[in-house]
């Protein structure tokens, strides 16, 4: 969870209130679901019983955070991870148990898949090894999470991520979509995992070398 702290300054918003939540009903989760959880599993075991009573339309969307849907949670996932797993001040008065925290952390680390259908849920195990160059970014990150939509002949939003020169020209827009707005990748593709984000951020910091 190292990346949550590094990116907190981009997304954290105030959420100061004191509400006591009930622990909720623990769901029986198979070992397979624990190792590679999907949204339904995390919602039924963690977010539903521990968060939705306050972070919903009915609960007043405390802290300006609504966690009722997958789309809403995707936009707030750095904040969710930071407050529940790093500072552990959410939920107030009733933090996540060890098993709940482990399940949520694994889901976030896997890229928050809505459904586990084999679409790039996990990054390559050797993603951080070797040079951080364009070949790695294109083949191991963009090809898995982006190029289905962002390559010729009709790249979505006129954002072509198949050519390094084009990517360099679009870098402020790409950075904002991935690191600030969390609007890309779109569902059903999982969000960038912490490892993928760390490698992509390093590539930007190095000047986007070829």
CSV table of C-alpha atoms in Angstrom, one decimal:
chain,number,residue,atom,x,y,z
A,1,UNK,CA,0.0,0.0,0.0
A,2,UNK,CA,3.0,2.3,-0.4
A,3,UNK,CA,1.4,4.4,-3.2
A,4,UNK,CA,-1.6,5.5,-1.1
A,5,UNK,CA,0.6,7.9,0.9
A,6,UNK,CA,2.4,9.3,-2.2
A,7,UNK,CA,-0.8,10.2,-4.0
A,8,UNK,CA,-2.9,11.4,-1.0
A,9,UNK,CA,-2.2,15.0,-1.7
A,10,UNK,CA,-3.9,14.8,-5.0
A,11,UNK,CA,-7.2,13.4,-3.8
A,12,UNK,CA,-7.9,13.6,-0.1
A,13,UNK,CA,-10.8,15.7,1.1
A,14,UNK,CA,-12.0,16.4,4.6
A,15,UNK,CA,-14.1,13.8,6.3
A,16,UNK,CA,-14.4,14.8,9.9
A,17,UNK,CA,-17.3,13.3,11.8
A,18,UNK,CA,-18.0,10.9,14.5
A,19,UNK,CA,-20.5,8.1,13.9
A,20,UNK,CA,-20.6,4.7,15.4
A,21,UNK,CA,-21.3,1.9,12.9
A,22,UNK,CA,-22.3,-1.6,13.6
A,23,UNK,CA,-19.9,-4.3,12.6
A,24,UNK,CA,-22.3,-5.8,10.1
A,25,UNK,CA,-22.6,-9.4,9.1
A,26,UNK,CA,-19.4,-11.2,8.1
A,27,UNK,CA,-19.8,-13.0,4.8
A,28,UNK,CA,-18.4,-16.5,4.2
A,29,UNK,CA,-15.7,-16.0,1.6
A,30,UNK,CA,-14.0,-18.8,-0.2
A,31,UNK,CA,-10.2,-19.0,-0.4
A,32,UNK,CA,-10.4,-18.3,-4.1
A,33,UNK,CA,-12.4,-15.1,-3.5
A,34,UNK,CA,-10.0,-14.0,-0.8
A,35,UNK,CA,-7.0,-14.4,-3.1
A,36,UNK,CA,-8.6,-12.6,-6.1
A,37,UNK,CA,-11.7,-10.7,-4.9
A,38,UNK,CA,-14.2,-9.0,-7.2
A,39,UNK,CA,-16.4,-6.0,-6.4
A,40,UNK,CA,-19.4,-8.0,-5.2
A,41,UNK,CA,-17.2,-9.8,-2.7
A,42,UNK,CA,-15.7,-6.6,-1.3
A,43,UNK,CA,-19.1,-4.9,-1.2
A,44,UNK,CA,-20.8,-7.7,0.6
A,45,UNK,CA,-18.0,-8.3,3.1
A,46,UNK,CA,-16.6,-4.8,3.8
A,47,UNK,CA,-18.0,-1.8,2.1
A,48,UNK,CA,-21.7,-2.7,2.6
A,49,UNK,CA,-21.6,-3.5,6.3
A,50,UNK,CA,-18.9,-1.0,7.3
A,51,UNK,CA,-19.3,2.0,5.0
A,52,UNK,CA,-22.6,2.4,3.2
A,53,UNK,CA,-24.7,3.4,6.2
A,54,UNK,CA,-22.9,6.8,6.2
A,55,UNK,CA,-21.5,7.0,2.6
A,56,UNK,CA,-24.8,6.7,0.7
A,57,UNK,CA,-27.6,9.0,-0.3
A,58,UNK,CA,-29.7,7.7,2.5
A,59,UNK,CA,-26.8,8.2,5.0
A,60,UNK,CA,-26.1,11.7,3.9
A,61,UNK,CA,-23.0,11.0,1.9
A,62,UNK,CA,-20.8,11.9,4.8
A,63,UNK,CA,-17.5,13.6,3.8
A,64,UNK,CA,-18.9,14.1,0.3
A,65,UNK,CA,-18.3,10.4,-0.3
A,66,UNK,CA,-20.8,8.0,-1.8
A,67,UNK,CA,-19.7,4.4,-1.8
A,68,UNK,CA,-22.9,2.8,-3.1
A,69,UNK,CA,-21.7,1.8,-6.6
A,70,UNK,CA,-18.7,0.5,-8.3
A,71,UNK,CA,-18.3,3.6,-10.4
A,72,UNK,CA,-18.5,5.9,-7.4
A,73,UNK,CA,-15.9,3.9,-5.5
A,74,UNK,CA,-13.5,3.9,-8.5
A,75,UNK,CA,-13.4,7.7,-8.3
A,76,UNK,CA,-12.5,7.6,-4.6
A,77,UNK,CA,-10.4,4.5,-4.3
A,78,UNK,CA,-7.1,6.3,-3.2
A,79,UNK,CA,-9.1,8.1,-0.5
A,80,UNK,CA,-10.8,4.8,0.6
A,81,UNK,CA,-7.5,3.0,0.8
A,82,UNK,CA,-5.7,5.7,2.7
A,83,UNK,CA,-8.4,6.3,5.3
A,84,UNK,CA,-9.3,2.7,5.9
A,85,UNK,CA,-5.8,1.0,5.6
A,86,UNK,CA,-3.2,3.7,6.3
A,87,UNK,CA,-4.6,6.1,8.9
A,88,UNK,CA,-7.3,3.6,9.9
A,89,UNK,CA,-9.7,6.3,11.0
A,90,UNK,CA,-12.4,5.0,8.8
A,91,UNK,CA,-14.9,3.6,9.8
A,92,UNK,CA,-14.8,5.8,12.9
A,93,UNK,CA,-15.1,3.9,16.2
A,94,UNK,CA,-15.1,0.6,14.3
A,95,UNK,CA,-12.1,0.1,12.1
A,96,UNK,CA,-11.8,-2.8,9.7
A,97,UNK,CA,-10.9,-6.2,11.2
A,98,UNK,CA,-7.7,-7.9,10.1
A,99,UNK,CA,-9.5,-10.1,7.6
A,100,UNK,CA,-11.6,-7.2,6.2
A,101,UNK,CA,-8.6,-5.0,5.8
A,102,UNK,CA,-6.7,-7.8,4.0
A,103,UNK,CA,-9.6,-8.4,1.6
A,104,UNK,CA,-9.9,-4.7,0.8
A,105,UNK,CA,-6.2,-4.2,0.4
A,106,UNK,CA,-5.9,-7.2,-2.0
A,107,UNK,CA,-8.8,-5.9,-4.1
A,108,UNK,CA,-7.2,-2.5,-4.3
A,109,UNK,CA,-3.8,-3.9,-5.1
A,110,UNK,CA,-5.3,-6.1,-7.9
A,111,UNK,CA,-6.8,-3.0,-9.6
A,112,UNK,CA,-10.3,-3.1,-8.1
A,113,UNK,CA,-11.7,-5.5,-10.7
A,114,UNK,CA,-15.5,-5.3,-11.0
A,115,UNK,CA,-15.6,-8.9,-12.2
A,116,UNK,CA,-12.6,-11.2,-12.2
A,117,UNK,CA,-12.7,-12.1,-15.9
A,118,UNK,CA,-9.0,-12.2,-16.8
A,119,UNK,CA,-8.7,-8.6,-18.1
A,120,UNK,CA,-5.4,-7.5,-16.6
A,121,UNK,CA,-6.3,-7.9,-12.9
A,122,UNK,CA,-2.7,-8.3,-11.9
A,123,UNK,CA,0.5,-6.7,-13.2
A,124,UNK,CA,3.4,-8.7,-14.4
A,125,UNK,CA,5.4,-9.9,-11.4
A,126,UNK,CA,8.6,-8.4,-12.8
A,127,UNK,CA,7.2,-5.1,-13.8
A,128,UNK,CA,9.5,-3.1,-11.5
A,129,UNK,CA,12.6,-5.0,-12.7
A,130,UNK,CA,14.8,-3.8,-15.5
A,131,UNK,CA,14.7,-0.4,-17.3
A,132,UNK,CA,11.7,1.8,-17.1
A,133,UNK,CA,11.3,2.6,-20.8
A,134,UNK,CA,8.7,3.0,-23.4
A,135,UNK,CA,8.7,-0.7,-24.4
A,136,UNK,CA,7.8,-1.7,-20.8
A,137,UNK,CA,5.1,1.0,-20.5
A,138,UNK,CA,3.5,0.1,-23.8
A,139,UNK,CA,3.7,-3.7,-23.6
A,140,UNK,CA,3.1,-4.3,-19.9
A,141,UNK,CA,0.8,-1.4,-18.9
A,142,UNK,CA,-0.9,0.3,-21.9
A,143,UNK,CA,-1.5,-3.0,-23.8
A,144,UNK,CA,-3.2,-4.5,-20.8
A,145,UNK,CA,-5.2,-1.5,-19.6
A,146,UNK,CA,-5.5,1.0,-22.4
A,147,UNK,CA,-4.8,0.1,-26.0
A,148,UNK,CA,-8.1,-1.7,-26.7
A,149,UNK,CA,-9.6,1.8,-26.8
A,150,UNK,CA,-6.7,4.1,-27.4
A,151,UNK,CA,-5.0,3.1,-30.6
A,152,UNK,CA,-5.7,3.5,-34.4
A,153,UNK,CA,-7.8,3.6,-36.4
A,154,UNK,CA,-10.2,5.4,-34.0
A,155,UNK,CA,-8.6,6.0,-30.7
A,156,UNK,CA,-11.3,7.0,-28.1
A,157,UNK,CA,-11.2,10.7,-27.2
A,158,UNK,CA,-8.5,11.2,-29.9
A,159,UNK,CA,-6.0,9.8,-27.3
A,160,UNK,CA,-3.6,7.5,-29.1
A,161,UNK,CA,-1.4,5.6,-26.7
A,162,UNK,CA,0.3,3.4,-29.3
A,163,UNK,CA,3.1,5.9,-30.2
A,164,UNK,CA,5.6,7.4,-27.8
A,165,UNK,CA,5.6,10.8,-29.6
A,166,UNK,CA,1.9,11.1,-29.2
A,167,UNK,CA,2.0,10.0,-25.6
A,168,UNK,CA,4.6,12.6,-24.8
A,169,UNK,CA,2.4,15.3,-26.3
A,170,UNK,CA,-0.6,14.1,-24.4
A,171,UNK,CA,1.3,13.5,-21.1
A,172,UNK,CA,-0.5,16.2,-19.0
A,173,UNK,CA,-3.9,14.8,-20.0
A,174,UNK,CA,-2.8,11.2,-19.4
A,175,UNK,CA,-1.3,12.1,-16.0
A,176,UNK,CA,-4.5,13.9,-14.9
A,177,UNK,CA,-6.8,11.0,-16.1
A,178,UNK,CA,-4.8,8.3,-14.3
A,179,UNK,CA,-3.4,10.0,-11.2
A,180,UNK,CA,-5.7,12.9,-10.4
A,181,UNK,CA,-9.2,12.2,-11.8
A,182,UNK,CA,-9.0,8.4,-11.7
A,183,UNK,CA,-11.1,8.4,-14.8
A,184,UNK,CA,-9.0,6.0,-16.7
A,185,UNK,CA,-9.0,3.1,-17.4
A,186,UNK,CA,-12.8,2.8,-17.6
A,187,UNK,CA,-14.7,-0.3,-16.5
A,188,UNK,CA,-14.7,-3.2,-17.1
A,189,UNK,CA,-10.9,-2.7,-17.1
A,190,UNK,CA,-9.5,-2.6,-13.5
A,191,UNK,CA,-7.8,0.7,-12.4
A,192,UNK,CA,-4.1,0.9,-12.5
A,193,UNK,CA,-2.6,-1.2,-9.7
A,194,UNK,CA,-0.2,0.4,-7.2
A,195,UNK,CA,2.7,-1.3,-9.0
A,196,UNK,CA,1.6,-0.1,-12.4
A,197,UNK,CA,1.0,3.4,-11.2
A,198,UNK,CA,4.4,3.4,-9.5
A,199,UNK,CA,6.2,2.3,-12.7
A,200,UNK,CA,4.2,4.7,-14.9
A,201,UNK,CA,4.9,7.6,-12.5
A,202,UNK,CA,8.6,6.7,-12.5
A,203,UNK,CA,8.6,6.8,-16.3
A,204,UNK,CA,7.0,10.3,-16.3
A,205,UNK,CA,9.6,11.4,-13.7
A,206,UNK,CA,12.5,10.1,-15.8
A,207,UNK,CA,11.2,12.2,-18.8
A,208,UNK,CA,9.4,9.4,-20.6
A,209,UNK,CA,12.5,7.7,-22.1
A,210,UNK,CA,12.3,5.5,-25.1
